[in-house]
Short mmCIF file of C-alpha atoms in Angstrom, two decimals:
data_model
loop_
_atom_site.label_atom_id
_atom_site.label_comp_id
_atom_site.label_asym_id
_atom_site.label_seq_id
_atom_site.Cartn_x
_atom_site.Cartn_y
_atom_site.Cartn_z
CA MET A 1 -9.44 11.46 16.23
CA GLU A 2 -10.37 13.55 13.20
CA THR A 3 -7.38 15.85 13.76
CA LEU A 4 -5.06 12.86 14.09
CA TYR A 5 -6.43 11.26 10.91
CA ALA A 6 -6.08 14.55 9.02
CA TYR A 7 -2.47 14.89 10.20
CA LEU A 8 -1.59 11.32 9.23
CA ALA A 9 -3.31 11.70 5.85
CA GLY A 10 -1.21 14.80 5.20
CA ALA A 11 1.94 12.85 6.05
CA ILE A 12 0.89 10.04 3.68
CA ASP A 13 0.08 12.59 0.96
CA ILE A 14 3.56 14.11 1.27
CA ASP A 15 5.92 11.27 2.20
CA GLY A 16 3.83 8.11 1.97
CA ARG A 17 2.88 5.60 -0.67
CA ILE A 18 -0.36 3.90 -1.55
CA VAL A 19 0.27 1.27 -4.19
CA ILE A 20 -1.14 -1.83 -5.75
CA ALA A 21 1.65 -4.29 -6.47
CA ARG A 22 1.61 -7.31 -8.74
CA ARG A 23 3.89 -10.32 -8.53
CA PHE A 24 3.74 -13.63 -10.29
CA GLY A 25 3.62 -16.92 -8.44
CA HIS A 26 4.66 -20.35 -9.62
CA ARG A 27 3.26 -21.84 -12.78
CA ARG A 28 0.04 -23.80 -12.76
CA THR A 29 -0.18 -27.25 -14.27
CA ASP A 30 -1.55 -25.62 -17.44
CA GLY A 31 1.68 -23.56 -17.73
CA ARG A 32 0.11 -20.22 -16.79
CA GLN A 33 1.73 -17.98 -14.20
CA VAL A 34 -0.72 -16.71 -11.61
CA PRO A 35 -0.60 -12.99 -10.77
CA TYR A 36 -0.97 -11.99 -7.12
CA TYR A 37 -2.08 -8.46 -6.26
CA GLY A 38 -1.64 -6.61 -3.00
CA ALA A 39 -2.53 -3.15 -1.70
CA THR A 40 0.01 -1.34 0.47
CA ILE A 41 -0.02 1.93 2.38
CA SER A 42 3.35 2.96 3.82
CA LEU A 43 5.49 5.82 5.00
CA SER A 44 9.22 6.07 5.55
CA ASP A 45 11.11 8.89 7.21
CA SER A 46 14.46 9.63 8.79
CA SER A 47 12.63 10.50 12.00
CA PRO A 48 10.71 7.83 13.93
CA ILE A 49 7.94 10.22 15.05
CA VAL A 50 5.37 9.78 12.26
CA PRO A 51 6.01 6.04 11.67
CA ASP A 52 5.63 5.49 15.43
CA LEU A 53 2.40 7.49 15.45
CA LEU A 54 1.06 5.47 12.53
CA GLN A 55 2.02 2.24 14.33
CA ALA A 56 0.30 3.37 17.53
CA THR A 57 -2.85 4.30 15.60
CA PHE A 58 -2.90 1.45 13.07
CA PRO A 59 -0.76 -1.50 14.24
CA ALA A 60 0.96 -3.08 11.25
CA ARG A 61 4.61 -3.57 10.26
CA ARG A 62 7.12 -1.15 11.79
CA LEU A 63 10.72 -1.36 10.59
CA GLN A 64 13.95 0.49 11.19
CA TYR A 65 16.93 0.39 8.87
CA GLU A 66 20.44 1.40 9.74
CA ALA A 67 22.35 3.22 7.03
CA LYS A 68 25.38 1.40 5.64
CA ASN A 69 27.21 4.69 5.29
CA ARG A 70 27.95 6.29 8.66
CA THR A 71 27.31 9.77 7.28
CA GLN A 72 23.70 8.88 6.49
CA MET A 73 20.86 8.65 8.95
CA ALA A 74 18.86 5.55 9.81
CA TRP A 75 15.34 5.49 8.42
CA HIS A 76 12.08 4.34 9.85
CA MET A 77 9.17 2.74 8.03
CA TRP A 78 5.56 1.85 8.74
CA GLU A 79 3.72 -0.40 6.30
CA ALA A 80 0.28 -2.03 6.15
CA VAL A 81 -0.54 -4.60 3.46
CA ASN A 82 -3.92 -5.95 2.30
CA HIS A 83 -6.06 -6.82 5.34
CA SER A 84 -3.98 -4.68 7.74
CA ALA A 85 -4.22 -1.76 5.27
CA HIS A 86 -8.04 -1.74 5.34
CA GLU A 87 -8.54 0.35 8.48
CA PRO A 88 -5.86 2.99 7.75
CA VAL A 89 -7.13 3.46 4.20
CA VAL A 90 -10.76 3.76 5.35
CA ARG A 91 -9.92 6.19 8.18
CA LEU A 92 -7.53 8.38 6.19
CA LEU A 93 -9.45 8.42 2.89
CA PRO A 94 -11.69 11.42 3.75
CA TYR A 95 -8.60 13.54 4.47
CA LEU A 96 -6.34 12.49 1.59
CA LYS A 97 -5.93 15.13 -1.11
CA VAL A 98 -3.04 14.00 -3.32
CA LYS A 99 -3.35 10.23 -3.02
CA ARG A 100 -7.12 10.00 -2.74
CA ARG A 101 -7.66 8.03 -5.97
CA GLU A 102 -4.84 5.61 -5.10
CA ALA A 103 -6.55 5.02 -1.75
CA GLU A 104 -9.91 4.38 -3.44
CA LEU A 105 -8.33 1.82 -5.77
CA ALA A 106 -6.47 0.14 -2.90
CA LEU A 107 -9.67 -0.06 -0.86
CA THR A 108 -11.52 -1.60 -3.81
CA LEU A 109 -8.80 -4.25 -4.15
CA ILE A 110 -8.78 -4.97 -0.40
CA ASN A 111 -12.56 -5.41 -0.46
CA LEU A 112 -12.33 -7.73 -3.49
CA ILE A 113 -9.70 -9.85 -1.75
CA GLU A 114 -11.74 -10.05 1.46
CA ARG A 115 -14.95 -10.92 -0.38
CA GLU A 116 -13.25 -13.62 -2.43
CA ARG A 117 -11.33 -15.05 0.52
CA ALA A 118 -14.34 -17.19 1.48
CA GLY A 119 -13.66 -19.32 -1.59
CA SER A 120 -9.88 -19.15 -1.39
CA ALA A 121 -9.47 -22.85 -2.17
CA ARG A 122 -10.77 -22.17 -5.68
CA PRO A 123 -8.67 -20.40 -8.31
CA LEU A 124 -9.83 -16.96 -9.37
CA THR A 125 -12.10 -16.72 -12.36
CA ALA A 126 -11.01 -14.81 -15.43
CA GLU A 127 -13.35 -11.97 -14.44
CA GLN A 128 -11.84 -11.77 -10.94
CA GLU A 129 -8.32 -11.70 -12.36
CA GLN A 130 -9.35 -9.04 -14.88
CA ALA A 131 -10.91 -6.84 -12.17
CA ARG A 132 -7.72 -6.98 -10.11
CA GLY A 133 -5.61 -6.33 -13.20
CA LEU A 134 -7.61 -3.22 -14.09
CA LEU A 135 -7.17 -1.81 -10.59
CA TYR A 136 -3.42 -2.47 -10.83
CA GLU A 137 -3.14 -0.77 -14.23
CA GLU A 138 -5.00 2.36 -13.09
CA ALA A 139 -2.92 2.62 -9.90
CA LEU A 140 0.25 2.16 -11.94
CA LEU A 141 -0.73 5.03 -14.24
CA LEU A 142 -1.49 7.30 -11.28
CA ASN A 143 1.87 6.59 -9.68
CA GLU A 144 3.78 7.11 -12.94
CA THR A 145 2.63 10.74 -13.13
CA ARG A 146 4.55 11.64 -9.98
CA PRO A 147 8.32 12.02 -10.14
CA ASN A 148 10.41 9.90 -7.79
CA ARG A 149 11.96 11.88 -4.98
CA THR A 150 15.72 12.08 -4.90
CA TYR A 151 17.45 12.25 -1.55
CA ARG A 152 20.94 13.69 -1.12
#
């Protein structure tokens, strides 16, 4: 399995993404908008081989998109979010070189979410929201340093 994990980590390092996303939910009665944070590990490719291998190893969300333009190829995507991202991040972390810090931050967020899920009926404290916000900000800075890839 180590060879497989090393291979998949290399694919994530090159063509994958490990991100912490933030979206805002509806307003509370006090007028504040509540931020929701989520950790995602994903990979998209024009070939189904690596997304299928990721899906076989770490079952999550597997999608295929057909190109609107007939001259372009379809693309395939594998994506794991929050709880379903825990195992792939843990297993691939020792082999990640480029996206190692992003994986560490994502794993920290996933663990925070899991630990706090026991009291999910209660709103997050200011400290819990701040901890998640700091993870988001650091991940955002890490991802800003890499140029977006342009496909022709």
